[in-house]
Coordinates of N, CA, C and O in Angstrom, one line a residue:
X7 N -5.3 9.3 3.5 CA -4.2 8.4 3.9 C -3.1 8.4 2.9 O -3.4 8.2 1.7
X8 N -1.9 8.7 3.3 CA -0.8 8.7 2.3 C 0.3 7.7 2.7 O 0.1 6.9 3.6
X9 N 1.4 7.7 1.9 CA 2.5 6.8 2.2 C 3.0 6.8 3.6 O 3.3 5.8 4.2
X10 N 3.1 8.0 4.2 CA 3.6 8.1 5.6 C 2.7 7.3 6.5 O 3.2 6.7 7.5
X11 N 1.4 7.3 6.3 CA 0.5 6.6 7.2 C 0.7 5.1 7.0 O 0.7 4.3 8.0
X12 N 0.9 4.6 5.8 CA 1.1 3.2 5.5 C 2.5 2.8 6.2 O 2.5 1.7 6.8
X13 N 3.5 3.6 6.0 CA 4.8 3.2 6.5 C 4.8 3.0 8.1 O 5.6 2.3 8.6
X14 N 4.0 3.8 8.8 CA 4.0 3.7 10.2 C 3.5 2.4 10.7 O 3.7 2.0 11.9
X15 N 2.8 1.6 9.9 CA 2.2 0.3 10.3 C 3.1 -0.9 10.0 O 2.8 -2.0 10.4
X16 N 4.3 -0.6 9.5 CA 5.2 -1.7 9.2 C 6.4 -1.8 10.2 O 6.7 -0.8 10.8
X17 N 6.9 -2.9 10.4 CA 8.1 -3.1 11.2 C 9.3 -2.4 10.6 O 9.4 -2.4 9.4
X18 N 10.2 -1.8 11.4 CA 11.3 -1.1 10.9 C 12.2 -1.9 9.9 O 12.6 -1.4 8.9
X19 N 12.4 -3.2 10.3 CA 13.3 -4.0 9.4 C 12.6 -4.3 8.0 O 13.3 -4.3 7.0
X20 N 11.3 -4.4 8.0 CA 10.6 -4.6 6.7 C 10.7 -3.3 5.9 O 10.9 -3.3 4.7
X21 N 10.5 -2.2 6.5 CA 10.6 -0.9 5.8 C 11.9 -0.7 5.1 O 12.0 -0.4 4.0
X22 N 13.0 -0.9 5.9 CA 14.3 -0.7 5.3 C 14.5 -1.7 4.1 O 15.0 -1.2 3.1
X23 N 14.2 -2.9 4.3 CA 14.4 -3.9 3.2 C 13.5 -3.6 2.0 O 13.9 -3.7 0.9
X24 N 12.2 -3.3 2.3 CA 11.3 -3.0 1.2 C 11.6 -1.8 0.4 O 11.3 -1.7 -0.8
X25 N 12.1 -0.8 1.1 CA 12.4 0.5 0.4 C 13.8 0.5 -0.3 O 14.0 1.1 -1.3
X26 N 14.7 -0.3 0.2 CA 16.1 -0.3 -0.3 C 16.3 -1.4 -1.3 O 17.2 -1.2 -2.2
X27 N 15.6 -2.5 -1.3 CA 15.8 -3.6 -2.1 C 14.6 -3.9 -3.0 O 13.5 -3.8 -2.5
X28 N 14.8 -4.4 -4.2 CA 13.7 -4.8 -5.1 C 13.5 -6.3 -5.1 O 14.4 -7.1 -4.7
X29 N 12.3 -6.7 -5.4 CA 12.0 -8.1 -5.4 C 11.7 -8.8 -4.1 O 11.5 -8.1 -3.1
X30 N 11.9 -10.1 -4.0 CA 11.7 -10.9 -2.8 C 12.9 -10.7 -1.9 O 14.0 -11.1 -2.3
X31 N 12.7 -10.2 -0.8 CA 13.9 -9.9 0.2 C 13.5 -10.7 1.5 O 12.8 -10.3 2.3
X32 N 14.1 -11.9 1.6 CA 13.8 -12.8 2.8 C 14.6 -12.3 4.0 O 15.4 -13.1 4.5
X33 N 14.3 -11.1 4.4 CA 15.1 -10.6 5.6 C 14.9 -11.4 6.9 O 15.7 -11.3 7.8
X34 N 13.8 -12.1 7.0 CA 13.5 -12.8 8.2 C 14.3 -14.2 8.3 O 14.3 -14.8 9.3
X35 N 14.9 -14.6 7.2 CA 15.6 -15.9 7.2 C 16.9 -15.7 7.9 O 17.7 -14.8 7.6
X36 N 17.2 -16.6 8.9 CA 18.5 -16.4 9.6 C 19.7 -16.5 8.7 O 20.7 -15.8 9.0
X37 N 19.7 -17.2 7.6 CA 20.8 -17.4 6.7 C 20.7 -16.5 5.5 O 21.4 -16.7 4.5
X38 N 19.9 -15.5 5.6 CA 19.7 -14.6 4.4 C 21.0 -13.9 4.0 O 21.7 -13.4 4.8
X39 N 21.3 -13.9 2.7 CA 22.5 -13.3 2.2 C 22.1 -12.1 1.3 O 21.7 -12.2 0.2
X40 N 22.3 -10.9 1.9 CA 21.9 -9.7 1.2 C 22.8 -9.4 0.0 O 22.5 -8.5 -0.8
X41 N 23.9 -10.2 -0.2 CA 24.8 -10.0 -1.3 C 24.1 -10.2 -2.6 O 24.6 -9.6 -3.6
X42 N 23.1 -10.9 -2.7 CA 22.4 -11.2 -4.0 C 21.1 -10.4 -4.2 O 20.5 -10.6 -5.2
X43 N 20.8 -9.5 -3.2 CA 19.6 -8.7 -3.4 C 19.8 -7.6 -4.3 O 20.9 -6.9 -4.3
X44 N 18.8 -7.2 -5.1 CA 18.9 -6.1 -6.0 C 18.6 -4.8 -5.3 O 17.5 -4.6 -4.7
X45 N 19.5 -3.9 -5.3 CA 19.4 -2.6 -4.7 C 18.5 -1.6 -5.6 O 18.8 -1.5 -6.8
X46 N 17.5 -1.0 -5.0 CA 16.7 0.0 -5.8 C 17.5 1.2 -6.0 O 18.3 1.7 -5.2
X47 N 17.2 1.9 -7.1 CA 17.8 3.2 -7.4 C 17.3 4.3 -6.5 O 16.1 4.2 -6.0
X48 N 18.0 5.3 -6.1 CA 17.6 6.4 -5.3 C 16.5 7.2 -6.1 O 16.6 7.3 -7.3
X49 N 15.6 7.8 -5.3 CA 14.6 8.7 -6.0 C 15.4 9.9 -6.7 O 16.5 10.2 -6.3
X50 N 14.7 10.5 -7.6 CA 15.4 11.6 -8.3 C 15.7 12.8 -7.4 O 15.0 13.0 -6.4
X51 N 16.9 13.4 -7.6 CA 17.3 14.5 -6.8 C 16.3 15.6 -6.8 O 15.7 15.9 -7.9
X52 N 16.0 16.2 -5.7 CA 15.0 17.2 -5.6 C 13.6 16.8 -5.5 O 12.7 17.6 -5.4
X53 N 13.3 15.5 -5.5 CA 12.0 14.9 -5.4 C 11.4 15.0 -4.0 O 12.1 15.3 -3.0
X54 N 10.1 14.8 -3.8 CA 9.5 14.9 -2.5 C 9.9 13.9 -1.5 O 9.7 14.0 -0.3
X55 N 10.6 12.8 -2.0 CA 11.1 11.8 -1.1 C 12.2 12.3 -0.2 O 12.4 11.8 0.9
X56 N 12.9 13.3 -0.6 CA 14.0 13.9 0.1 C 13.5 14.9 1.1 O 13.0 16.0 0.6
X57 N 13.7 14.7 2.4 CA 13.1 15.7 3.3 C 14.1 16.5 4.0 O 13.8 17.5 4.7
X58 N 15.4 16.3 3.8 CA 16.5 17.1 4.4 C 17.1 17.9 3.3 O 17.3 17.4 2.1
X59 N 17.6 19.1 3.5 CA 18.2 19.9 2.5 C 19.6 19.3 2.2 O 20.2 18.6 3.0
X60 N 20.0 19.5 0.9 CA 21.3 19.0 0.5 C 22.4 19.8 1.2 O 22.3 21.0 1.5
X61 N 23.6 19.1 1.4 CA 24.7 19.9 1.9 C 25.1 19.5 3.2 O 25.5 19.2 4.1

């Protein structure tokens, strides 16, 4: 079982928030303000996380 198997079990909105933002991200709150959420850094260029060719 790898990361792809784990990710298939999560709701899409949780995936996006959990992968893009660090810390507690209360995406389910109706009044949630994403302006204060910490954005995660992108994975290193050329790493296995990138599945599409550059360009």
